[in-house]
């Protein structure tokens, strides 16, 4: 016992010793430049020599409304530094400090980060902006900040100012829980990683032919039998309402809004296995574990269909504080064109009835009811007259061109997992397009943002998710956040190369693309 106490004391002393032993007047070369941040900030003004040093005496100070953000930041900084980093009220005097301050301009998500020798200040008009500022601050510390164990080194931050705000309001990632179920812990781990790049929406593809992954109380058999087998029978599972709500809360604490998707009128085989009355002939189809698409359809002429759809939308809307509810609508090849429009004319307004903005794959724009909806473009062409006409009528667009933003596609022919129907997508391809000019007749301000969908036909575990998402997810995130004027492959690839060791330190299984010079 006594030994234990002594060794604890020695360890504590050892932690503070290097501070005295190696006084730093200038930042060592390992302190990242202010311009190294991903996604590239709107404006960077270095102040050479005005280095801040995080020490055992540093406190994090925040007004009450920013306290949770300050506590998360302190939790993230403690493992590698070993410092106490107490979170204190903003009013307490004393230095040195990381100070989170509310007020000023920059919109809901913008922030100003100022580094002087005495203090790091993040100032924002709203908590979301403060949170974004903390994501930037993590990248300004030496990469060892991502170590899970204490690293003894100088924790310097280069002086200067970053003024930052997003290009687009919607910066999304999508995870397919239907083809392969991913546990709440895996979803949360993905949220942690995407929010580092200021991604602010996570779209969950909750239903498809191979599985139904969200409990619906009025149709309980949807999730009996673990919600369906998944591809190759390897992906069963579903979220209870409590688990879904817990994910929503976890995401909200990281300023990520969950967008739930129930895909219809196609991609419904799993629902029809559970409820044969959702087919036109009333016969239950067999469960499916293959990766075919486009063979199932709800029965468009049946009132049972609309009772089902309304129950699902009502229950999902009640669970979802975010503004969007995604109703799928893609690849409805087993639904006639006329039936498809009939269905969407009825279902898109239902979403509004339950207080949400309707959101769907770009096919929904075949219905005039899509004028007040958001359409997600997933094509591989650079023209889509139906979508362009809808945009002229008011439809907003999230850009996910499959040959650029589909991060379930292989990087190259040797990639062990992933599909390739939209082509091989190396990181330079994922980065090499402009959301505002990619599609004819679909420009800002109709474009509200970008999203990187991750379909899970070939995914099994979190390593698979990470391998396909990183480094392409940050490429899409930068297209969504950074001003078009900052777009530059040489800069982006250099910043990625410097970022790689952080993923390694966090145990993230990223793809070391040969296009990037990894440090
Ligand atoms: C197309 S894209 C689909 C999905 C597949 C994906 C695989 C879209 C809206 N539908 O059903 O999972 O390709 O890449």
Coordinates of C-alpha atoms and ligand atoms in Angstrom, one line a residue:
X1 CA 0.0 0.0 0.0
X2 CA 2.7 2.5 1.1
X3 CA 4.8 1.5 -2.0
X4 CA 1.7 2.2 -4.1
X5 CA 1.2 5.6 -2.7
X6 CA 4.9 6.5 -3.1
X7 CA 5.0 5.3 -6.7
X8 CA 1.9 7.4 -7.4
X9 CA 3.7 10.4 -6.0
X10 CA 6.8 9.7 -7.9
X11 CA 4.9 9.3 -11.1
X12 CA 3.1 12.6 -10.5
X13 CA 6.5 14.4 -9.9
X14 CA 8.0 12.8 -13.0
X15 CA 5.1 14.3 -15.0
X16 CA 5.9 17.8 -14.0
X17 CA 9.7 17.5 -14.2
X18 CA 10.2 17.8 -17.9
X19 CA 8.4 21.2 -17.8
X20 CA 11.2 22.6 -15.7
X21 CA 13.9 20.7 -17.5
X22 CA 13.1 21.7 -21.1
X23 CA 11.8 25.3 -21.2
X24 CA 10.6 26.0 -24.7
X25 CA 10.9 29.5 -26.1
X26 CA 9.8 28.5 -29.6
X27 CA 7.6 25.7 -30.8
X28 CA 9.6 22.6 -31.6
X29 CA 9.1 21.5 -35.3
X30 CA 6.6 18.9 -34.3
X31 CA 4.0 21.5 -33.3
X32 CA 1.7 21.6 -36.4
X33 CA 1.4 24.8 -38.4
X34 CA -2.0 26.5 -38.1
X35 CA -2.4 25.8 -41.8
X36 CA -2.2 22.0 -41.3
X37 CA -5.8 21.6 -40.2
X38 CA -8.3 19.3 -41.9
X39 CA -10.7 20.6 -43.2
X40 CA -8.8 23.7 -44.2
X41 CA -10.0 26.7 -42.2
X42 CA -11.4 29.7 -44.0
X43 CA -8.7 32.1 -42.7
X44 CA -5.4 31.4 -41.0
X45 CA -3.0 34.2 -39.7
X46 CA 0.1 32.8 -38.0
X47 CA 1.9 34.9 -35.4
X48 CA 5.4 33.4 -35.4
X49 CA 6.9 33.1 -31.9
X50 CA 3.6 33.6 -30.0
X51 CA 3.7 30.0 -28.9
X52 CA 1.3 28.8 -26.2
X53 CA 2.5 26.0 -24.0
X54 CA 0.0 23.6 -22.4
X55 CA 1.4 22.6 -19.0
X56 CA 0.4 20.9 -15.7
X57 CA -0.9 24.3 -14.6
X58 CA -3.2 24.9 -17.5
X59 CA -7.0 25.1 -16.9
X60 CA -9.9 25.0 -19.3
X61 CA -12.3 27.9 -18.6
X62 CA -15.8 28.1 -19.9
X63 CA -19.1 29.8 -19.3
X64 CA -21.9 27.5 -18.0
X65 CA -23.3 27.0 -21.5
X66 CA -20.0 25.8 -22.8
X67 CA -19.1 23.6 -19.8
X68 CA -19.9 20.3 -21.4
X69 CA -17.7 21.1 -24.4
X70 CA -14.9 22.2 -22.1
X71 CA -15.2 18.9 -20.2
X72 CA -15.0 16.8 -23.3
X73 CA -11.9 18.8 -24.5
X74 CA -10.3 18.3 -21.1
X75 CA -11.1 14.5 -21.2
X76 CA -9.5 14.3 -24.6
X77 CA -6.3 16.2 -23.5
X78 CA -5.7 14.3 -20.2
X79 CA -4.6 10.8 -21.3
X80 CA -1.6 11.9 -23.4
X81 CA -0.5 14.9 -21.3
X82 CA -1.2 13.4 -17.9
X83 CA -2.2 16.8 -16.7
X84 CA -5.2 17.5 -14.4
X85 CA -6.7 20.2 -16.8
X86 CA -9.4 21.3 -14.4
X87 CA -12.6 22.8 -16.0
X88 CA -13.2 26.1 -14.2
X89 CA -15.8 29.0 -14.5
X90 CA -14.8 31.6 -17.0
X91 CA -14.7 34.3 -14.3
X92 CA -11.8 32.8 -12.4
X93 CA -8.6 34.8 -13.0
X94 CA -5.2 33.1 -13.5
X95 CA -3.1 31.8 -16.3
X96 CA -2.4 29.8 -18.5
X97 CA -5.8 29.0 -19.9
X98 CA -7.7 27.5 -22.7
X99 CA -10.8 29.7 -22.7
X100 CA -14.1 28.9 -24.4
X101 CA -16.2 32.0 -24.9
X102 CA -19.6 32.5 -26.3
X103 CA -20.5 35.7 -28.2
X104 CA -19.6 37.5 -31.4
X105 CA -20.3 36.6 -35.0
X106 CA -19.4 33.7 -37.4
X107 CA -22.8 32.0 -37.6
X108 CA -24.0 29.0 -35.6
X109 CA -21.0 26.9 -36.6
X110 CA -18.2 29.3 -37.0
X111 CA -15.5 30.2 -34.5
X112 CA -12.4 32.2 -34.0
X113 CA -9.4 30.5 -32.4
X114 CA -6.6 32.8 -31.1
X115 CA -3.3 31.5 -29.7
X116 CA -1.1 33.8 -27.7
X117 CA 1.7 32.8 -25.2
X118 CA -0.8 33.4 -22.3
X119 CA -4.0 31.9 -23.6
X120 CA -5.8 29.9 -26.2
X121 CA -9.2 31.5 -26.8
X122 CA -12.0 29.9 -28.8
X123 CA -14.8 32.3 -29.4
X124 CA -18.1 31.5 -31.1
X125 CA -21.6 32.7 -31.4
X126 CA -23.1 29.3 -30.5
X127 CA -21.9 26.1 -28.8
X128 CA -21.7 24.3 -32.1
X129 CA -19.0 26.8 -33.2
X130 CA -17.1 26.3 -29.9
X131 CA -17.2 22.6 -30.4
X132 CA -15.8 23.0 -34.0
X133 CA -13.0 25.2 -32.5
X134 CA -12.1 22.4 -30.1
X135 CA -11.8 20.0 -33.1
X136 CA -9.3 22.4 -34.6
X137 CA -7.4 22.9 -31.4
X138 CA -6.8 19.1 -31.1
X139 CA -5.1 19.2 -34.5
X140 CA -2.9 22.1 -33.5
X141 CA -1.4 20.1 -30.7
X142 CA 1.5 17.7 -31.5
X143 CA 0.2 14.5 -32.9
X144 CA 1.2 12.6 -29.7
X145 CA -1.9 14.2 -28.1
X146 CA -3.7 11.2 -29.6
X147 CA -1.7 8.8 -27.5
X148 CA -3.8 6.8 -25.1
X149 CA -1.0 6.8 -22.5
X150 CA 1.1 9.6 -21.1
X151 CA 3.8 11.1 -23.4
X152 CA 6.4 13.3 -21.9
X153 CA 7.0 16.1 -24.2
X154 CA 6.4 19.9 -24.6
X155 CA 2.8 20.5 -25.6
X156 CA 3.1 23.6 -27.7
X157 CA 0.6 25.3 -29.9
X158 CA 1.8 27.8 -32.6
X159 CA 0.7 31.4 -32.2
X160 CA -1.8 33.1 -34.5
X161 CA -5.5 33.3 -35.3
X162 CA -7.9 31.0 -37.2
X163 CA -11.2 32.5 -38.3
X164 CA -13.4 29.7 -39.6
X165 CA -16.9 28.9 -40.7
X166 CA -18.4 26.3 -43.0
X167 CA -19.1 26.5 -46.7
X168 CA -22.2 24.3 -46.4
X169 CA -24.6 23.7 -43.6
X170 CA -24.9 20.0 -44.3
X171 CA -21.7 17.9 -44.0
X172 CA -22.8 14.3 -43.8
X173 CA -21.7 10.7 -43.4
X174 CA -24.0 7.7 -43.9
X175 CA -23.7 4.3 -42.4
X176 CA -25.7 1.3 -43.7
X177 CA -26.9 -0.7 -40.7
X178 CA -29.3 -2.8 -42.8
X179 CA -26.9 -4.9 -44.9
X180 CA -24.8 -5.4 -41.9
X181 CA -25.8 -4.3 -38.4
X182 CA -23.3 -2.2 -36.6
X183 CA -23.6 -2.0 -32.8
X184 CA -24.2 1.2 -30.9
X185 CA -20.6 1.1 -29.7
X186 CA -19.4 1.0 -33.4
X187 CA -21.7 3.8 -34.4
X188 CA -20.5 5.9 -31.5
X189 CA -16.9 5.2 -32.4
X190 CA -17.6 6.3 -36.0
X191 CA -19.3 9.5 -34.7
X192 CA -16.2 10.3 -32.6
X193 CA -14.0 10.1 -35.7
X194 CA -16.2 11.9 -38.2
X195 CA -16.9 14.8 -35.9
X196 CA -13.2 15.5 -35.7
X197 CA -13.5 16.6 -39.3
X198 CA -16.6 18.8 -38.5
X199 CA -19.0 16.4 -40.1
X200 CA -22.4 17.4 -38.5
X201 CA -24.9 14.9 -39.8
X202 CA -24.9 11.1 -39.6
X203 CA -27.5 9.4 -41.8
X204 CA -28.3 5.9 -40.7
X205 CA -29.7 3.6 -43.4
X206 CA -31.9 1.6 -41.1
X207 CA -33.9 -0.7 -43.4
X208 CA -33.3 -2.6 -46.6
X209 CA -34.0 -6.0 -48.2
X210 CA -31.7 -7.9 -45.9
X211 CA -32.7 -6.3 -42.6
X212 CA -34.9 -3.9 -40.6
X213 CA -32.8 -2.4 -37.8
X214 CA -35.1 -0.1 -35.8
X215 CA -37.8 -1.2 -33.4
X216 CA -41.3 0.1 -34.4
X217 CA -43.8 -0.6 -31.6
X218 CA -46.9 -0.7 -33.8
X219 CA -45.2 -3.3 -36.2
X220 CA -43.2 -5.3 -33.7
X221 CA -42.4 -8.3 -36.0
X222 CA -40.1 -6.1 -38.0
X223 CA -37.4 -6.6 -35.5
X224 CA -38.4 -10.1 -34.3
X225 CA -35.7 -12.5 -35.5
X226 CA -33.0 -9.9 -34.9
X227 CA -34.4 -7.7 -37.7
X228 CA -33.3 -10.0 -40.5
X229 CA -30.1 -11.9 -41.5
X230 CA -28.0 -9.3 -43.3
X231 CA -25.8 -10.0 -46.2
X232 CA -24.5 -13.6 -46.1
X233 CA -26.5 -14.1 -42.9
X234 CA -23.7 -12.3 -41.1
X235 CA -25.3 -9.0 -40.1
X236 CA -28.3 -9.6 -37.8
X237 CA -29.3 -7.1 -35.1
X238 CA -31.4 -4.0 -34.5
X239 CA -31.6 -0.9 -32.3
X240 CA -34.2 -0.7 -29.6
X241 CA -35.7 2.7 -29.2
X242 CA -33.6 3.3 -26.1
X243 CA -30.4 2.5 -28.0
X244 CA -31.4 4.7 -30.9
X245 CA -32.2 7.6 -28.6
X246 CA -28.9 7.0 -26.8
X247 CA -27.0 7.3 -30.2
X248 CA -29.0 10.5 -30.9
X249 CA -27.9 12.0 -27.6
X250 CA -24.3 10.8 -28.0
X251 CA -24.2 12.4 -31.4
X252 CA -25.8 15.6 -30.2
X253 CA -23.1 16.0 -27.6
X254 CA -20.6 16.0 -30.5
X255 CA -22.8 18.4 -32.6
X256 CA -23.7 15.6 -35.0
X257 CA -27.4 15.3 -35.9
X258 CA -28.8 11.8 -36.7
X259 CA -30.8 11.5 -39.9
X260 CA -32.8 8.2 -39.9
X261 CA -33.6 6.5 -43.2
X262 CA -36.4 4.0 -43.8
X263 CA -36.0 3.0 -47.5
X264 CA -39.3 2.6 -49.5
X265 CA -41.1 1.8 -51.7
X266 CA -38.3 -0.5 -52.8
X267 CA -35.7 -2.2 -50.6
X268 CA -38.5 -3.6 -48.4
X269 CA -38.0 -7.4 -48.5
X270 CA -37.2 -7.6 -44.8
X271 CA -40.4 -5.8 -43.9
X272 CA -42.4 -8.1 -46.2
X273 CA -40.9 -11.2 -44.7
X274 CA -42.2 -9.9 -41.3
X275 CA -45.6 -8.7 -42.7
X276 CA -46.8 -10.4 -45.9
X277 CA -49.7 -8.0 -46.0
X278 CA -47.2 -5.4 -47.4
X279 CA -47.0 -7.3 -50.6
X280 CA -49.8 -7.2 -53.2
X281 CA -50.3 -11.0 -53.2
X282 CA -50.1 -11.4 -49.4
X283 CA -47.4 -14.0 -49.7
X284 CA -44.3 -13.6 -47.6
X285 CA -41.1 -13.7 -49.6
X286 CA -38.1 -15.6 -48.3
X287 CA -35.5 -13.7 -46.3
X288 CA -32.6 -12.4 -48.5
X289 CA -28.9 -12.5 -47.8
X290 CA -27.6 -11.7 -51.3
X291 CA -26.7 -8.2 -52.6
X292 CA -29.3 -7.9 -55.4
X293 CA -31.2 -4.6 -55.6
X294 CA -34.5 -3.5 -57.1
X295 CA -36.7 -6.5 -56.7
X296 CA -39.0 -5.6 -53.9
X297 CA -41.8 -3.1 -53.7
X298 CA -44.5 -2.1 -51.2
X299 CA -48.1 -2.6 -52.6
X300 CA -48.8 0.9 -53.9
X301 CA -52.6 0.4 -54.2
X302 CA -53.1 -1.0 -50.7
X303 CA -54.2 1.1 -47.8
X304 CA -52.3 -1.2 -45.5
X305 CA -49.1 0.2 -47.1
X306 CA -50.0 3.8 -46.1
X307 CA -51.0 2.7 -42.6
X308 CA -47.6 1.0 -42.2
X309 CA -45.7 3.9 -43.7
X310 CA -47.5 6.5 -41.5
X311 CA -46.9 4.4 -38.4
X312 CA -43.2 4.1 -39.1
X313 CA -42.8 7.8 -40.0
X314 CA -44.7 8.8 -36.9
X315 CA -42.7 6.7 -34.5
X316 CA -39.3 7.6 -36.1
X317 CA -40.1 11.3 -36.2
X318 CA -41.0 11.1 -32.4
X319 CA -37.6 9.6 -31.7
X320 CA -35.7 12.1 -33.9
X321 CA -35.0 15.7 -32.7
X322 CA -33.2 16.5 -36.0
X323 CA -34.9 18.3 -38.9
X324 CA -34.7 15.5 -41.5
X325 CA -36.4 12.2 -42.1
X326 CA -35.0 10.2 -45.0
X327 CA -37.5 8.0 -46.8
X328 CA -35.1 6.4 -49.3
X329 CA -36.8 6.0 -52.7
X330 CA -33.9 4.7 -54.6
X331 CA -33.8 1.8 -57.1
X332 CA -37.5 1.1 -57.0
X333 CA -37.2 -1.0 -60.2
X334 CA -40.1 -3.3 -59.1
X335 CA -42.5 -0.3 -58.8
X336 CA -44.0 1.2 -62.0
X337 CA -43.1 4.8 -62.8
X338 CA -46.8 5.9 -62.2
X339 CA -47.0 3.9 -58.9
X340 CA -43.8 5.5 -57.8
X341 CA -45.1 9.0 -58.2
X342 CA -48.4 8.1 -56.6
X343 CA -46.5 6.7 -53.6
X344 CA -44.3 9.8 -53.2
X345 CA -47.1 12.2 -53.7
X346 CA -48.7 10.7 -50.6
X347 CA -45.7 9.9 -48.5
X348 CA -43.5 13.0 -48.9
X349 CA -46.3 15.1 -47.3
X350 CA -46.6 12.6 -44.5
X351 CA -43.1 13.4 -43.4
X352 CA -44.1 17.1 -43.1
X353 CA -47.2 16.1 -41.2
X354 CA -44.9 14.7 -38.4
X355 CA -42.8 17.9 -38.3
X356 CA -39.8 16.8 -40.4
X357 CA -38.3 17.9 -43.7
X358 CA -38.6 15.0 -46.2
X359 CA -35.3 13.8 -47.5
X360 CA -34.8 11.1 -50.1
X361 CA -32.5 9.7 -52.9
X362 CA -32.8 11.9 -56.0
X363 CA -35.5 9.7 -57.6
X364 CA -38.0 11.4 -55.2
X365 CA -37.9 14.4 -57.5
X366 CA -40.1 12.5 -60.0
X367 CA -42.9 13.7 -57.6
X368 CA -43.9 17.4 -57.5
X369 CA -44.2 16.9 -53.7
X370 CA -40.4 17.0 -53.6
X371 CA -40.5 20.8 -54.1
X372 CA -40.1 21.2 -50.3
X373 CA -37.9 18.2 -49.8
X374 CA -34.2 17.5 -49.8
X375 CA -32.9 15.2 -52.6
X376 CA -29.7 13.3 -52.2
X377 CA -27.9 13.0 -55.6
X378 CA -26.2 9.6 -56.0
X379 CA -25.7 9.4 -59.7
X380 CA -22.5 8.9 -61.7
X381 CA -23.4 11.4 -64.4
X382 CA -23.0 15.2 -64.4
X383 CA -26.5 15.8 -65.7
X384 CA -29.8 14.9 -64.2
X385 CA -32.7 16.8 -65.9
X386 CA -35.3 15.6 -63.4
X387 CA -33.3 16.8 -60.4
X388 CA -32.4 20.1 -62.2
X389 CA -36.1 20.8 -62.9
X390 CA -36.9 20.0 -59.3
X391 CA -34.2 22.4 -58.1
X392 CA -35.8 25.1 -60.2
X393 CA -39.0 24.4 -58.2
X394 CA -37.3 24.7 -54.8
X395 CA -35.9 21.3 -54.0
X396 CA -32.7 21.4 -52.0
X397 CA -29.8 19.0 -52.7
X398 CA -27.2 17.0 -50.9
X399 CA -24.4 15.9 -53.2
X400 CA -23.2 12.3 -53.0
X401 CA -22.1 11.5 -56.6
X402 CA -21.4 7.7 -56.4
X403 CA -18.2 7.9 -58.4
X404 CA -16.7 10.5 -56.0
X405 CA -18.4 10.3 -52.6
X406 CA -19.4 6.6 -52.3
X407 CA -16.8 5.5 -49.8
X408 CA -18.0 1.9 -50.0
X409 CA -16.3 1.6 -53.4
X410 CA -12.9 0.1 -53.6
X411 CA -9.8 2.3 -53.8
X412 CA -8.3 0.2 -56.6
X413 CA -8.7 -3.3 -57.9
X414 CA -6.6 -4.7 -55.0
X415 CA -8.8 -3.3 -52.2
X416 CA -9.9 -6.4 -50.2
X417 CA -13.4 -5.1 -49.3
X418 CA -15.8 -2.7 -51.0
X419 CA -17.8 -2.7 -54.2
X420 CA -16.8 -1.2 -57.6
X421 CA -20.0 -0.6 -59.6
X422 CA -19.4 3.2 -59.5
X423 CA -15.7 2.8 -60.2
X424 CA -12.5 2.8 -58.1
X425 CA -12.3 5.8 -55.9
X426 CA -8.8 6.8 -54.7
X427 CA -8.5 9.6 -52.2
X428 CA -7.6 12.1 -55.0
X429 CA -10.9 11.2 -56.9
X430 CA -12.9 11.6 -53.7
X431 CA -11.3 15.1 -53.2
X432 CA -11.3 16.1 -56.9
X433 CA -14.8 17.7 -57.5
X434 CA -16.8 20.7 -56.6
X435 CA -20.2 20.3 -55.1
X436 CA -21.4 23.6 -56.5
X437 CA -20.5 22.9 -60.2
X438 CA -20.5 19.1 -60.4
X439 CA -24.1 18.7 -61.7
X440 CA -25.6 20.8 -64.4
X441 CA -28.4 23.1 -63.1
X442 CA -27.7 22.1 -59.5
X443 CA -25.7 24.9 -57.9
X444 CA -25.5 27.0 -54.7
X445 CA -27.8 27.9 -53.0
X446 CA -29.8 24.8 -53.9
X447 CA -26.9 22.7 -52.8
X448 CA -27.0 22.5 -49.0
X449 CA -24.0 20.2 -48.6
X450 CA -22.3 16.9 -49.2
X451 CA -22.5 13.4 -47.8
X452 CA -20.2 10.3 -47.9
X453 CA -22.4 7.1 -47.9
X454 CA -20.9 3.9 -46.5
X455 CA -22.9 0.9 -47.7
X456 CA -22.2 -2.2 -45.8
X457 CA -22.6 -5.2 -48.1
X458 CA -18.9 -6.1 -47.7
X459 CA -18.4 -4.7 -44.2
X460 CA -18.2 -6.7 -41.0
X461 CA -16.6 -4.8 -38.2
X462 CA -15.3 -1.4 -37.2
X463 CA -11.9 -2.0 -38.9
X464 CA -13.7 -2.4 -42.2
X465 CA -15.6 0.9 -41.6
X466 CA -12.4 2.7 -40.8
X467 CA -10.5 1.3 -43.7
X468 CA -13.0 2.5 -46.3
X469 CA -13.8 5.8 -44.6
X470 CA -10.3 7.1 -43.9
X471 CA -8.9 8.9 -45.7
X472 CA -11.8 9.5 -48.1
X473 CA -14.3 10.8 -45.4
X474 CA -12.0 13.8 -44.6
X475 CA -11.8 14.5 -48.3
X476 CA -15.6 14.8 -48.6
X477 CA -15.7 16.7 -45.2
X478 CA -13.2 19.3 -46.6
X479 CA -15.4 19.8 -49.7
X480 CA -18.3 20.5 -47.4
X481 CA -16.5 22.7 -44.9
X482 CA -13.7 24.6 -46.6
X483 CA -14.0 27.6 -48.9
X484 CA -13.7 26.6 -52.6
X485 CA -10.7 28.9 -52.8
X486 CA -8.7 26.6 -50.5
X487 CA -9.2 23.6 -52.7
X488 CA -5.8 22.2 -53.5
X489 CA -4.7 18.6 -53.8
X490 CA -1.1 19.2 -52.9
X491 CA -2.1 21.0 -49.7
X492 CA -4.7 18.4 -48.8
X493 CA -2.5 15.4 -49.4
X494 CA 0.3 17.0 -47.4
X495 CA -2.1 17.6 -44.5
X496 CA -3.4 14.0 -44.8
X497 CA 0.2 12.7 -44.7
X498 CA 0.8 14.6 -41.5
X499 CA -2.5 13.4 -40.0
X500 CA -1.9 9.7 -40.6
X501 CA 0.1 9.1 -37.4
X502 CA -2.8 10.5 -35.4
X503 CA -5.0 7.7 -36.8
X504 CA -2.3 5.2 -35.9
X505 CA -2.1 6.5 -32.3
X506 CA -5.9 6.2 -32.0
X507 CA -5.9 2.7 -33.4
X508 CA -7.8 3.7 -36.5
X509 CA -7.3 1.2 -39.4
X510 CA -7.0 3.7 -42.2
X511 CA -6.0 3.0 -45.8
X512 CA -2.4 4.2 -46.4
X513 CA -3.1 5.4 -50.0
X514 CA 0.0 5.4 -52.2
X515 CA -1.2 8.9 -53.4
X516 CA -0.2 10.4 -50.1
X517 CA 3.2 10.9 -48.6
X518 CA 2.5 9.5 -45.1
X519 CA 4.8 10.7 -42.3
Ligands
LIG1 C1 -26.7 1.6 -54.6 S1 -27.1 4.2 -54.0 C2 -27.7 1.6 -53.6 C3 -27.5 0.8 -52.5 C4 -26.3 -0.1 -52.5 C5 -25.2 0.7 -53.0 C6 -23.9 0.0 -53.0 C7 -28.4 3.9 -53.6 C8 -29.3 5.0 -53.3 N1 -28.7 2.6 -53.6 O1 -28.7 0.0 -52.3 O2 -26.0 -0.5 -51.2 O3 -25.5 1.1 -54.4 O4 -22.8 0.8 -53.4

